[in-house]
XYZ file of C-alpha atoms in Angstrom:
684
model
C -0.161 0.176 0.243
C 2.877 2.122 0.374
C 4.633 1.829 -2.679
C 1.138 2.731 -4.438
C 1.146 5.611 -2.284
C 4.317 6.576 -3.445
C 3.922 6.015 -7.393
C 0.587 7.886 -6.846
C 2.399 10.625 -5.366
C 5.056 10.633 -7.950
C 2.554 10.319 -10.864
C 0.887 13.442 -9.465
C 4.105 15.435 -9.062
C 5.164 14.677 -12.625
C 1.853 16.156 -13.933
C 2.593 19.427 -11.764
C 5.925 19.387 -13.291
C 4.353 19.171 -16.642
C 1.684 21.804 -16.167
C 4.063 24.001 -14.797
C 6.260 23.538 -17.766
C 3.073 24.312 -20.416
C 2.408 27.233 -18.743
C 6.245 28.942 -18.709
C 6.356 27.879 -22.572
C 3.035 29.169 -23.035
C 3.988 32.596 -21.520
C 7.642 32.761 -23.567
C 5.484 32.293 -27.023
C 3.578 35.651 -25.658
C 6.058 37.723 -24.585
C 7.516 36.901 -28.106
C 4.696 37.821 -30.145
C 4.011 40.885 -27.872
C 8.141 41.511 -29.036
C 7.617 41.184 -32.513
C 3.991 42.714 -32.461
C 5.715 45.712 -31.030
C 9.294 46.050 -32.291
C 9.326 50.084 -31.924
C 9.419 49.546 -28.590
C 11.072 46.293 -27.875
C 13.888 46.770 -30.564
C 14.556 50.113 -31.252
C 17.945 49.841 -30.870
C 19.644 47.742 -33.301
C 23.168 47.560 -31.537
C 21.151 44.954 -29.564
C 22.411 40.659 -29.679
C 19.074 40.199 -31.355
C 17.047 41.263 -33.831
C 14.244 40.267 -36.010
C 15.147 42.426 -39.068
C 17.872 41.559 -41.696
C 19.385 45.077 -41.190
C 22.378 45.657 -38.359
C 23.802 48.912 -39.424
C 27.538 49.078 -39.855
C 29.075 52.489 -38.958
C 33.028 52.924 -38.565
C 32.768 56.741 -39.008
C 32.938 58.807 -36.444
C 29.507 60.967 -36.388
C 30.036 64.720 -37.872
C 28.368 66.805 -35.188
C 25.430 68.561 -36.678
C 27.035 72.397 -35.950
C 30.279 71.798 -38.463
C 30.557 73.068 -41.753
C 30.900 69.628 -43.681
C 27.852 68.374 -41.621
C 25.939 71.522 -43.398
C 27.694 70.657 -46.576
C 26.352 66.997 -46.856
C 22.827 67.074 -44.936
C 21.992 71.196 -44.244
C 19.060 72.964 -45.195
C 19.114 75.327 -48.871
C 19.357 78.529 -47.486
C 18.026 80.145 -50.184
C 14.204 78.282 -49.931
C 13.860 78.755 -46.411
C 11.962 81.251 -46.560
C 9.200 78.968 -48.780
C 6.574 78.090 -46.624
C 3.270 75.871 -47.372
C -0.058 77.785 -48.009
C -2.861 75.910 -49.722
C -5.205 77.738 -47.942
C -7.809 79.743 -50.351
C -7.396 83.382 -50.787
C -10.189 85.921 -51.651
C -13.648 85.205 -52.151
C -14.488 81.000 -52.144
C -17.425 79.680 -51.403
C -17.894 76.624 -49.926
C -20.021 73.947 -52.012
C -23.682 74.076 -51.672
C -26.487 71.516 -50.836
C -28.175 71.579 -54.177
C -25.220 70.154 -56.734
C -26.094 69.604 -60.701
C -25.566 66.067 -59.638
C -23.067 63.155 -59.036
C -19.997 62.180 -60.923
C -19.249 59.320 -60.504
C -14.976 58.019 -61.439
C -13.144 54.967 -62.060
C -9.194 55.165 -61.707
C -6.600 52.962 -63.499
C -3.352 53.096 -62.993
C -0.314 52.861 -60.555
C 0.515 54.922 -57.492
C 1.434 58.417 -58.991
C -1.713 58.243 -61.573
C -4.284 57.594 -59.330
C -2.940 60.240 -56.980
C -2.670 62.502 -59.586
C -6.271 61.398 -60.916
C -7.763 61.791 -57.499
C -6.827 65.687 -57.479
C -7.863 66.285 -60.541
C -11.169 64.951 -60.195
C -11.948 66.944 -56.904
C -10.916 69.918 -59.118
C -13.526 68.767 -61.784
C -16.166 68.305 -59.166
C -15.872 71.565 -57.666
C -15.380 73.407 -61.155
C -19.240 71.793 -62.207
C -20.592 72.126 -58.981
C -21.066 68.261 -58.509
C -20.733 65.921 -55.534
C -18.025 63.086 -55.491
C -18.441 59.560 -54.857
C -15.337 58.442 -53.223
C -13.354 57.223 -56.805
C -12.972 53.742 -57.301
C -9.386 52.342 -57.706
C -10.014 49.654 -60.180
C -6.358 47.619 -59.269
C -7.661 46.594 -55.531
C -10.889 45.159 -55.660
C -11.625 41.942 -54.210
C -11.953 40.252 -57.569
C -8.466 40.465 -58.068
C -7.813 38.213 -55.168
C -6.868 40.709 -52.349
C -8.394 41.392 -49.189
C -11.957 41.529 -49.161
C -11.453 44.088 -45.557
C -10.446 46.642 -47.458
C -11.847 47.340 -51.040
C -11.440 50.179 -54.113
C -10.435 53.791 -52.649
C -10.059 52.456 -48.444
C -7.724 49.480 -49.374
C -5.151 52.422 -50.026
C -6.556 56.057 -48.447
C -8.382 56.611 -45.424
C -12.132 57.393 -46.783
C -13.274 59.308 -43.376
C -10.151 61.760 -43.821
C -10.705 62.271 -47.230
C -14.276 63.428 -47.142
C -14.223 65.220 -43.857
C -10.958 67.419 -45.136
C -12.765 68.171 -48.338
C -15.802 69.619 -46.603
C -15.649 73.210 -47.456
C -14.758 72.102 -50.893
C -16.581 69.601 -52.466
C -19.231 67.344 -51.565
C -18.443 64.045 -51.229
C -20.001 60.737 -50.628
C -19.658 56.889 -50.552
C -21.914 55.723 -52.762
C -24.287 56.688 -55.346
C -28.275 56.463 -54.251
C -30.105 53.546 -55.167
C -31.650 54.322 -57.957
C -28.540 55.714 -59.916
C -26.421 52.667 -58.388
C -28.965 50.329 -60.332
C -29.001 52.288 -63.366
C -25.121 52.087 -63.962
C -25.366 48.275 -63.229
C -27.523 48.167 -66.519
C -24.915 50.607 -68.263
C -28.027 53.201 -68.405
C -25.579 56.547 -66.684
C -23.742 58.346 -69.718
C -19.877 57.504 -69.625
C -16.952 59.771 -70.473
C -13.412 58.237 -71.186
C -11.676 61.365 -70.307
C -8.528 62.551 -72.246
C -5.101 62.887 -70.309
C -4.524 66.758 -69.937
C -8.607 67.869 -70.489
C -9.152 71.999 -70.390
C -11.660 73.279 -67.880
C -13.627 74.022 -71.044
C -14.078 70.292 -71.868
C -15.599 69.824 -68.690
C -17.655 72.445 -69.014
C -19.099 72.181 -72.761
C -19.224 68.768 -73.246
C -19.844 66.835 -69.179
C -21.189 69.691 -67.579
C -24.731 69.980 -70.125
C -24.940 66.078 -69.959
C -24.331 66.088 -65.748
C -27.344 68.692 -65.666
C -29.347 66.081 -68.165
C -29.210 63.253 -66.201
C -28.238 63.919 -62.715
C -25.603 61.897 -62.750
C -21.810 60.666 -64.934
C -19.497 58.277 -64.901
C -15.802 58.692 -65.800
C -12.836 56.902 -66.334
C -9.524 58.345 -66.066
C -6.405 55.973 -67.239
C -3.497 58.244 -67.963
C -2.832 59.666 -64.415
C -4.899 62.948 -64.513
C -7.954 63.933 -66.734
C -7.066 67.988 -66.217
C -4.795 70.260 -67.410
C -1.605 70.771 -64.855
C -1.263 74.507 -65.963
C -4.317 76.283 -65.534
C -5.244 79.628 -66.859
C -4.976 82.653 -63.429
C -8.823 82.856 -63.184
C -8.181 78.982 -62.160
C -5.813 79.344 -59.293
C -8.204 78.458 -56.493
C -8.357 75.065 -58.772
C -5.009 74.432 -58.361
C -4.693 74.838 -54.319
C -7.151 72.586 -54.315
C -5.350 70.071 -55.998
C -2.353 70.685 -53.262
C -4.899 70.607 -50.754
C -6.279 67.256 -51.642
C -2.869 65.790 -52.215
C -1.126 67.218 -49.267
C -3.909 67.203 -46.771
C -6.958 65.426 -47.988
C -5.341 61.918 -48.859
C -4.235 60.282 -45.491
C -3.113 56.657 -45.980
C -5.170 54.211 -43.878
C -3.946 53.337 -40.598
C -1.919 50.405 -41.195
C -0.111 51.375 -43.867
C 0.744 54.744 -42.156
C 1.960 52.982 -39.006
C 4.533 50.543 -40.639
C 5.682 53.805 -42.691
C 6.025 55.336 -39.118
C 7.376 52.289 -37.772
C 10.021 52.241 -40.690
C 10.882 55.411 -40.650
C 11.693 54.982 -36.338
C 13.908 51.891 -37.654
C 15.541 54.651 -40.110
C 16.629 57.126 -37.553
C 16.908 54.704 -34.605
C 21.390 54.833 -35.344
C 20.843 58.503 -34.643
C 22.141 59.192 -38.790
C 20.743 61.158 -41.347
C 19.787 58.818 -44.292
C 19.485 59.420 -48.003
C 16.271 57.873 -49.683
C 17.133 57.306 -53.321
C 13.846 56.027 -55.999
C 15.635 54.103 -58.755
C 12.667 54.893 -61.485
C 13.890 51.382 -62.974
C 10.351 49.815 -64.322
C 10.170 48.029 -67.384
C 7.720 50.541 -68.830
C 9.422 53.112 -68.511
C 12.464 51.438 -70.063
C 10.363 50.070 -73.087
C 8.699 53.232 -73.332
C 12.412 55.419 -73.497
C 14.224 52.576 -74.995
C 16.824 51.600 -72.812
C 16.616 47.923 -73.519
C 20.735 47.360 -74.032
C 21.563 49.028 -70.614
C 20.408 45.600 -69.540
C 21.568 41.982 -70.534
C 20.404 38.299 -71.421
C 16.613 38.079 -71.353
C 15.683 41.322 -69.232
C 16.806 42.904 -72.734
C 14.041 40.827 -74.417
C 11.291 41.270 -71.696
C 11.773 45.031 -72.132
C 11.850 44.509 -76.304
C 8.269 42.649 -75.936
C 6.939 45.509 -73.915
C 8.206 48.007 -76.494
C 6.619 45.962 -79.362
C 3.190 46.154 -76.880
C 3.253 49.740 -77.288
C 3.956 50.495 -80.640
C 1.131 47.881 -81.444
C -1.196 49.985 -79.246
C 0.148 53.380 -80.212
C 1.527 54.146 -76.899
C 4.797 54.830 -78.577
C 5.926 55.833 -81.571
C 9.075 55.543 -83.892
C 11.273 51.647 -83.993
C 11.130 48.586 -81.906
C 15.183 48.680 -81.817
C 16.434 51.772 -80.266
C 20.053 52.763 -80.245
C 20.116 52.944 -76.092
C 23.478 54.232 -75.895
C 22.317 57.249 -77.642
C 19.643 57.446 -75.911
C 21.496 57.211 -72.390
C 24.055 59.928 -73.649
C 20.953 62.406 -74.582
C 19.561 61.471 -70.838
C 16.548 59.757 -72.052
C 17.412 56.597 -69.910
C 17.793 56.127 -66.133
C 20.289 56.428 -64.570
C 21.379 53.192 -63.106
C 22.613 52.147 -59.215
C 25.983 51.990 -59.848
C 26.169 55.584 -61.303
C 24.171 57.718 -58.426
C 26.434 55.777 -55.861
C 29.268 57.289 -58.175
C 27.886 60.374 -57.911
C 27.296 60.278 -53.876
C 30.593 59.257 -53.120
C 32.466 61.935 -55.105
C 30.086 64.223 -53.390
C 31.669 63.181 -49.830
C 29.212 61.083 -48.381
C 31.036 58.569 -46.610
C 30.644 54.697 -47.304
C 28.575 53.748 -44.222
C 25.986 56.727 -44.945
C 22.630 54.740 -44.779
C 20.852 54.775 -47.802
C 16.750 53.552 -48.617
C 15.788 52.199 -51.799
C 12.230 52.945 -52.553
C 10.186 51.619 -55.753
C 7.501 49.144 -56.060
C 9.536 47.214 -58.678
C 13.375 47.919 -59.303
C 13.975 46.032 -62.445
C 16.485 43.507 -62.855
C 15.923 42.715 -58.982
C 18.989 42.476 -56.396
C 21.797 42.023 -59.353
C 20.864 45.556 -60.373
C 21.663 46.870 -56.639
C 25.029 44.775 -56.398
C 27.352 47.975 -57.431
C 25.653 50.130 -54.715
C 25.993 47.670 -52.502
C 29.306 47.439 -53.194
C 30.219 51.447 -52.710
C 27.480 51.626 -49.339
C 27.409 49.544 -46.588
C 23.775 50.434 -45.530
C 21.695 50.160 -48.439
C 18.272 49.150 -46.715
C 14.294 48.742 -48.696
C 10.988 48.591 -46.595
C 11.834 44.496 -46.481
C 14.962 45.064 -44.357
C 13.316 47.329 -42.216
C 10.168 45.148 -41.498
C 8.779 42.003 -40.648
C 6.588 39.526 -43.160
C 3.976 39.969 -40.062
C 3.528 43.617 -40.377
C 3.705 43.150 -44.557
C 0.637 40.630 -44.044
C -1.278 43.255 -41.693
C -1.262 45.472 -44.289
C -2.185 43.508 -47.176
C -5.310 41.877 -45.337
C -6.635 38.820 -44.565
C -6.242 37.638 -48.449
C -8.211 34.072 -49.615
C -5.713 31.387 -50.552
C -5.125 31.123 -54.088
C -4.448 27.349 -56.215
C -0.922 27.045 -57.191
C -0.179 26.792 -61.002
C 3.099 25.160 -60.068
C 3.688 21.578 -61.468
C 3.551 19.359 -58.435
C 6.320 17.038 -57.974
C 6.024 13.462 -59.207
C 6.180 10.771 -56.703
C 8.246 8.007 -56.832
C 5.510 5.829 -57.624
C 4.717 7.967 -60.416
C 8.020 8.052 -62.210
C 8.038 4.100 -62.369
C 4.204 4.255 -63.859
C 5.163 6.632 -66.702
C 8.795 4.867 -67.005
C 6.886 1.489 -68.437
C 4.469 3.037 -70.177
C 6.752 4.712 -72.276
C 8.438 1.421 -72.234
C 5.083 -0.225 -73.200
C 4.323 2.122 -75.881
C 3.778 1.215 -79.279
C 6.595 1.915 -82.091
C 6.978 6.086 -82.705
C 8.732 8.385 -84.712
C 12.870 8.599 -85.211
C 14.105 10.681 -84.602
C 13.024 11.961 -81.439
C 11.527 15.308 -81.436
C 14.084 18.247 -80.265
C 13.782 19.309 -76.766
C 12.398 22.371 -76.193
C 14.341 25.631 -76.288
C 14.671 26.175 -72.664
C 13.263 24.477 -69.783
C 10.733 25.835 -67.563
C 11.619 25.723 -64.022
C 8.734 25.801 -61.221
C 10.080 28.978 -59.492
C 9.335 31.382 -62.356
C 6.272 29.545 -64.183
C 4.232 32.383 -63.465
C 6.491 35.357 -63.808
C 8.522 37.037 -66.464
C 10.447 34.244 -67.574
C 8.295 31.097 -68.420
C 7.132 32.336 -72.014
C 10.178 33.906 -73.549
C 11.507 31.304 -75.054
C 8.128 29.701 -75.998
C 5.937 32.420 -77.211
C 6.305 36.050 -78.700
C 2.925 36.969 -76.782
C 3.173 38.028 -73.156
C 0.567 36.066 -71.041
C -2.430 37.429 -69.353
C -1.694 38.358 -65.998
C -2.670 35.891 -63.591
C -4.327 36.104 -60.608
C -1.403 36.299 -58.322
C 0.059 38.794 -60.751
C -2.815 41.096 -59.925
C -3.020 40.289 -56.493
C 0.948 41.653 -56.158
C -0.027 44.826 -58.372
C -2.341 45.787 -55.872
C 0.905 45.036 -53.237
C 2.752 47.639 -55.272
C 0.624 50.762 -54.417
C 0.799 49.635 -50.405
C 4.911 49.550 -50.972
C 5.198 52.488 -52.934
C 2.981 54.060 -50.237
C 5.093 53.586 -47.851
C 7.961 54.462 -49.620
C 6.428 57.548 -50.019
C 5.936 58.568 -46.585
C 9.868 57.858 -46.353
C 11.210 59.390 -49.386
C 9.296 62.566 -48.320
C 10.490 62.751 -44.616
C 14.321 61.707 -45.385
C 17.454 64.146 -44.603
C 18.378 63.885 -48.288
C 16.492 62.622 -51.541
C 17.920 61.257 -55.517
C 16.022 60.040 -58.108
C 17.776 58.107 -60.556
C 14.184 58.858 -63.749
C 11.958 61.236 -63.230
C 9.450 59.637 -66.419
C 7.552 56.952 -66.164
C 6.290 54.342 -68.918
C 3.887 56.539 -70.719
C 6.319 60.193 -70.570
C 4.636 61.200 -67.703
C 6.426 62.571 -64.231
C 6.827 59.805 -62.427
C 6.807 58.572 -58.354
C 10.055 60.521 -58.109
C 8.194 63.671 -59.328
C 5.513 63.112 -57.147
C 7.860 63.194 -54.343
C 9.835 65.831 -54.973
C 7.028 68.553 -55.494
C 5.502 67.301 -52.010
C 9.054 68.073 -50.527
C 9.112 71.376 -52.418
C 6.059 72.243 -50.836
C 6.416 70.356 -47.521
C 9.496 71.499 -46.325
C 11.284 73.272 -49.123
C 14.764 73.524 -47.911
C 15.135 70.320 -47.398
C 17.962 68.662 -49.625
C 16.454 67.507 -53.042
C 19.291 66.748 -55.708
C 17.745 66.573 -59.382
C 20.658 65.693 -61.131
C 21.060 66.102 -65.055
C 21.390 62.890 -66.565
C 22.648 64.294 -69.720
C 25.056 66.020 -67.852
C 25.801 63.363 -65.420
C 26.620 60.454 -68.383
C 29.029 63.307 -70.087
C 31.186 63.047 -66.771
C 30.781 59.426 -66.218
C 32.166 58.959 -70.087
C 34.775 61.703 -69.430
C 36.392 59.114 -66.846
C 35.364 55.272 -67.967
C 38.799 54.061 -67.643
C 39.770 56.028 -64.988
C 36.769 56.445 -62.215
C 37.977 54.571 -59.316
C 40.889 57.046 -59.997
C 39.233 60.123 -60.513
C 41.465 63.006 -60.330
C 40.716 66.300 -58.201
C 39.466 68.662 -61.281
C 36.381 65.585 -62.559
C 35.831 65.442 -59.003
C 35.019 68.987 -58.493
C 32.966 69.535 -61.610
C 30.690 66.400 -60.077
C 30.463 67.948 -56.691
C 29.656 71.770 -58.242
C 26.639 69.720 -60.233
C 25.041 68.033 -57.637
C 25.570 71.344 -55.435
C 24.117 72.898 -58.364
C 21.125 70.490 -58.798
C 18.967 71.555 -55.903
C 18.321 75.393 -57.370
C 18.641 74.374 -61.190
C 16.330 71.258 -60.830
C 14.051 73.522 -59.949
C 14.050 75.727 -62.786
C 14.237 72.272 -65.236
C 11.057 70.889 -62.967
C 9.147 73.917 -63.686
C 9.589 73.751 -67.746
C 9.336 69.878 -68.397
C 7.394 68.242 -65.311
C 4.832 70.967 -64.394
C 3.067 71.336 -67.713
C 2.561 67.780 -67.148
C 1.922 67.229 -63.337
C 0.571 70.433 -61.537
C 1.918 68.388 -58.088
C 5.492 67.939 -59.040
C 6.227 71.819 -58.417
C 3.416 73.008 -57.072
C 4.824 76.558 -56.432
C 4.018 79.468 -56.238
C 0.379 78.197 -56.297
C 0.494 76.702 -52.996
C 3.734 78.340 -51.213
C 4.298 82.106 -50.004
C 7.450 83.418 -48.642
C 8.469 84.978 -45.043
C 10.393 88.005 -46.470
C 9.629 90.790 -49.197
C 11.507 89.294 -52.691
C 12.102 92.645 -53.637
C 14.082 93.266 -50.216
C 15.463 89.795 -51.142
C 17.108 91.062 -54.285
C 18.876 93.641 -53.204
C 20.346 92.130 -50.174
C 22.515 89.829 -52.033
C 25.038 90.838 -54.865
C 24.943 87.822 -56.942
C 22.152 87.096 -59.819
C 20.988 83.860 -57.872
C 17.697 85.155 -56.836
C 16.965 86.367 -60.134
C 17.220 82.782 -61.609
C 15.440 81.058 -58.299
C 12.113 83.718 -58.511
C 12.029 82.574 -62.228
C 11.782 79.276 -61.571
C 9.755 79.916 -58.346
C 7.390 82.084 -60.346
C 5.986 85.189 -58.488
C 5.389 84.425 -54.933
C 2.899 85.268 -52.356
C 3.681 87.101 -48.992
C 3.245 85.211 -46.267
C 0.539 86.508 -43.418
C 2.206 88.399 -40.885
C 0.636 85.094 -37.962
C 3.169 82.784 -40.281
C 6.496 85.053 -39.845
C 7.029 84.299 -36.252
C 9.977 82.991 -35.382
C 10.711 82.627 -39.095
C 12.443 86.392 -38.963
C 14.528 85.668 -36.525
C 15.724 82.829 -37.660
C 17.327 84.457 -41.036
C 18.397 87.099 -39.191
C 20.627 84.653 -37.462
C 21.897 83.180 -40.502
C 22.267 85.939 -42.590
C 25.892 86.360 -41.771
C 26.858 82.410 -41.698
C 29.128 81.262 -44.960
C 27.303 80.061 -47.713
C 28.837 76.549 -47.946
C 26.716 75.395 -50.777
C 28.685 78.038 -53.092
C 32.038 77.425 -54.358
C 32.925 74.286 -53.332
C 36.466 72.858 -54.831
C 37.383 69.934 -53.040
C 37.695 66.333 -53.000
C 36.210 63.232 -51.393
C 38.640 60.419 -52.271
C 38.291 56.969 -53.081
C 34.800 55.255 -53.788
C 34.701 52.149 -52.535
C 35.737 51.273 -48.834
C 39.038 49.644 -48.228
C 40.743 50.753 -51.991
C 44.630 51.608 -51.120
C 46.731 53.959 -52.752
C 46.028 57.428 -54.213
C 46.705 61.002 -53.105
C 42.963 61.292 -52.523
C 42.438 58.714 -50.230
C 40.762 59.147 -46.733
C 42.005 56.967 -43.485
C 39.562 54.820 -41.915
C 38.046 53.020 -44.610
C 38.064 55.859 -47.455
C 34.893 57.636 -46.894
C 36.471 59.416 -43.598
C 38.254 62.262 -43.387
C 40.762 63.209 -41.252
C 40.210 66.146 -39.147
C 43.025 68.621 -40.788
C 41.484 67.262 -44.303
C 38.094 68.377 -43.289
C 39.298 71.814 -41.987
C 41.049 72.646 -45.484
C 38.185 71.573 -47.497
C 35.507 73.453 -45.033
C 38.873 76.750 -45.569
C 38.054 76.429 -49.432
C 34.454 76.043 -49.329
C 34.482 79.279 -47.763
C 36.666 80.764 -50.072
C 35.102 79.905 -53.045
C 31.728 80.900 -51.790
C 33.097 84.681 -50.955
C 34.786 85.146 -54.124
C 30.842 84.201 -55.939
C-alpha cells in the first residue's frame, strides 16, 4: 500500500511539473509575440545582440557634429529656399459647396500609385468646377475580384476614406456611394460614360460634361492616364490649383495600418541617430521600354523590355522603331541613371561609405543584381523588406484568400515508375525523337516573366497572383512615399514613367518642395552626368581632382537649377510635381531679398519659382529671427572645390584616399575642405 501511495504521489508531482512547464512555455510564446508585435519598443536599438530584421547597420566613421561645416554641406538645408512655406488655403472669395449640386460624378481610376494620386486630385477639382457631388473614387486595381483582401475595398485599400471626406467638406460634397436608383442604372449601364482624355481643359468639362450632367444628374468618368485636367490652368482657375494641393497634401492620408508601418520604418531608419538618403531608381519595365533603354540590361531582361516595347508600338502608346540605340538614348539623358552611377555621384560628393541609403520603388527591374554595385559602395543600403517583418507586411495586406498554385507538382516515385513503364510499353514511335524545348521551364518562374520568353512571342495574361502583386505594389509605394518625403536627402534615378509622364519620384520631389522646400533634394541632369562619367570611364575609381570638383559642383547646383528644369518640363505634365508658386508663400519680401544678395542667384531662383505671395504676418513669427541669426553665416553650398577621395571602402593608394575606410576624412583635411568652400563662396 505504501509503495502504491508513493507511486501515485510521484505521478501527481510529474503532472504538476508538466503543467508548470506548459504554462511557462505559453508565457514565453506570448512574450515573443509581443516583442514581434511592438517592434519599435522592443528593438529600437539596432546594436542589440538580437534583432528580427535583416539589417544591422555598420558604422566605422565618427558622427559628424551637426554644427560643423561638413555636416551642413552634406545634410544641411538650402538657405535660399528657407523662406518658402506651404500655404494652400483659399485666398479671396471662396464659397463653400452648396447643398444643391448639378448631380453626381462617379469615377473609375486606373494606373499605378502616382497616376492614382494625380487622378484623384484632378477629379476633385473637376467636381468643384462643375458644382457636382463626388462619389468616392473607385480604384480598379484594388477590387476584391483580384484576389486581394475583402477587408479593404477600392479607395479604402490605400487611403483613409473618412479623412478624405472630412478634409474636403468645405471644398466639394463627397458621398460614399450613389443613391440606390442611380446605382441600379449604373449596373445596367444606363448612365452616360466619358473616357476623359489626358490633360483635358476646363472648357472640355464645362462644354461637354456639364450639359450631360445637368440632363441625367449623373455621369461616370474613366481616368486612365494619370490625370484628367490640364496641369497648368489659366489665372482665373488658380483656386483649383490650390484645391489640388489640399487634396494631395492634406486630404489623401493612407489608411491606419499603412501609415503605422511607414512610421515604424522611419523610426527604425533613424534609430542609429544618423541622417539618411532616400533613393528612387525609377527602373520599371514600362519606363525602360517606352524610352528605348533595353541595352542597359543583358540576356532575358533586354528581351523582356523589347517585348513590352513591341506591345506599346502595337497600341500606339509609343512611336518610332522597335530597335533603338540605347547608348545614344543614354547620352541624351533619356534613360535612367543606374544604381552604380548614383553611387558614384554620392561618393564623389563626399558621402562616406557607411551612409544609410533607403531604396524605394514597387519594382526595381533586374532585381537585387542591379543594386549590387550600390551595395559595394555603401554598406547600409536598405529597403522596406530590410526594416519590416513578414507579419507586418501581411497585416497591411489584410486577410487574403488562398490561391491555388499553378506550379507543377513534383511526381512521386510511384508516378515516375508508372511513366517509365508506360514509355516502354508504348508502340512504335517516330525517329528521331523531337528536339527538346529551347529552354526548360522551372517551377519557381513558371508564372513570372521568364516562363514564356523562349516559347512564345506573345506575353501571357496576368495571373490572379500577379494581379494581387500589382495591388500590393500600391501599398509598397505608399510606404516608400512617406519615407522619401521625410528623408534628410532625396535623389531620383529617373523622373519619367512608362507613358512619358512624371513618375513617383517627381511626386515625392513636389511634396518635399511644398512641405519643406529647404530640404536637400538633388535633381541631377542625366545628360550632363553621363557625359561626366564617360569622360573618366577608364579611370573611374582613381578620378582626378578636377573631375571630382565638377561632379560636386553639378550636384550642388542641381539643388536649385533642378527647380528651373522641373518648372519647364515636369509641371506642364503634372502640377503636383512643382506646386509653386500657387501653393506656397514667402516669409520675406522678394524685392528686399534681391537687393540683399549681390549675386544673380535670386533672379534665376525667382524665375523658376514664379511670383510667390507674401506669407501672412502670423506665419512669419519666428522665421524672421531665424533668418537674422543666419544671414551672416557662410553659404557652404557655393564654391566647393574639395574632393571626396576613393569610392570603394578599403581601396589603397592614391593621394585622395581617406583614412579609416575611404569615407572618413582626417581633421586637418576636413578643415582644409571647409576653408576652400568658404573662400569659394566669398569669391562668388
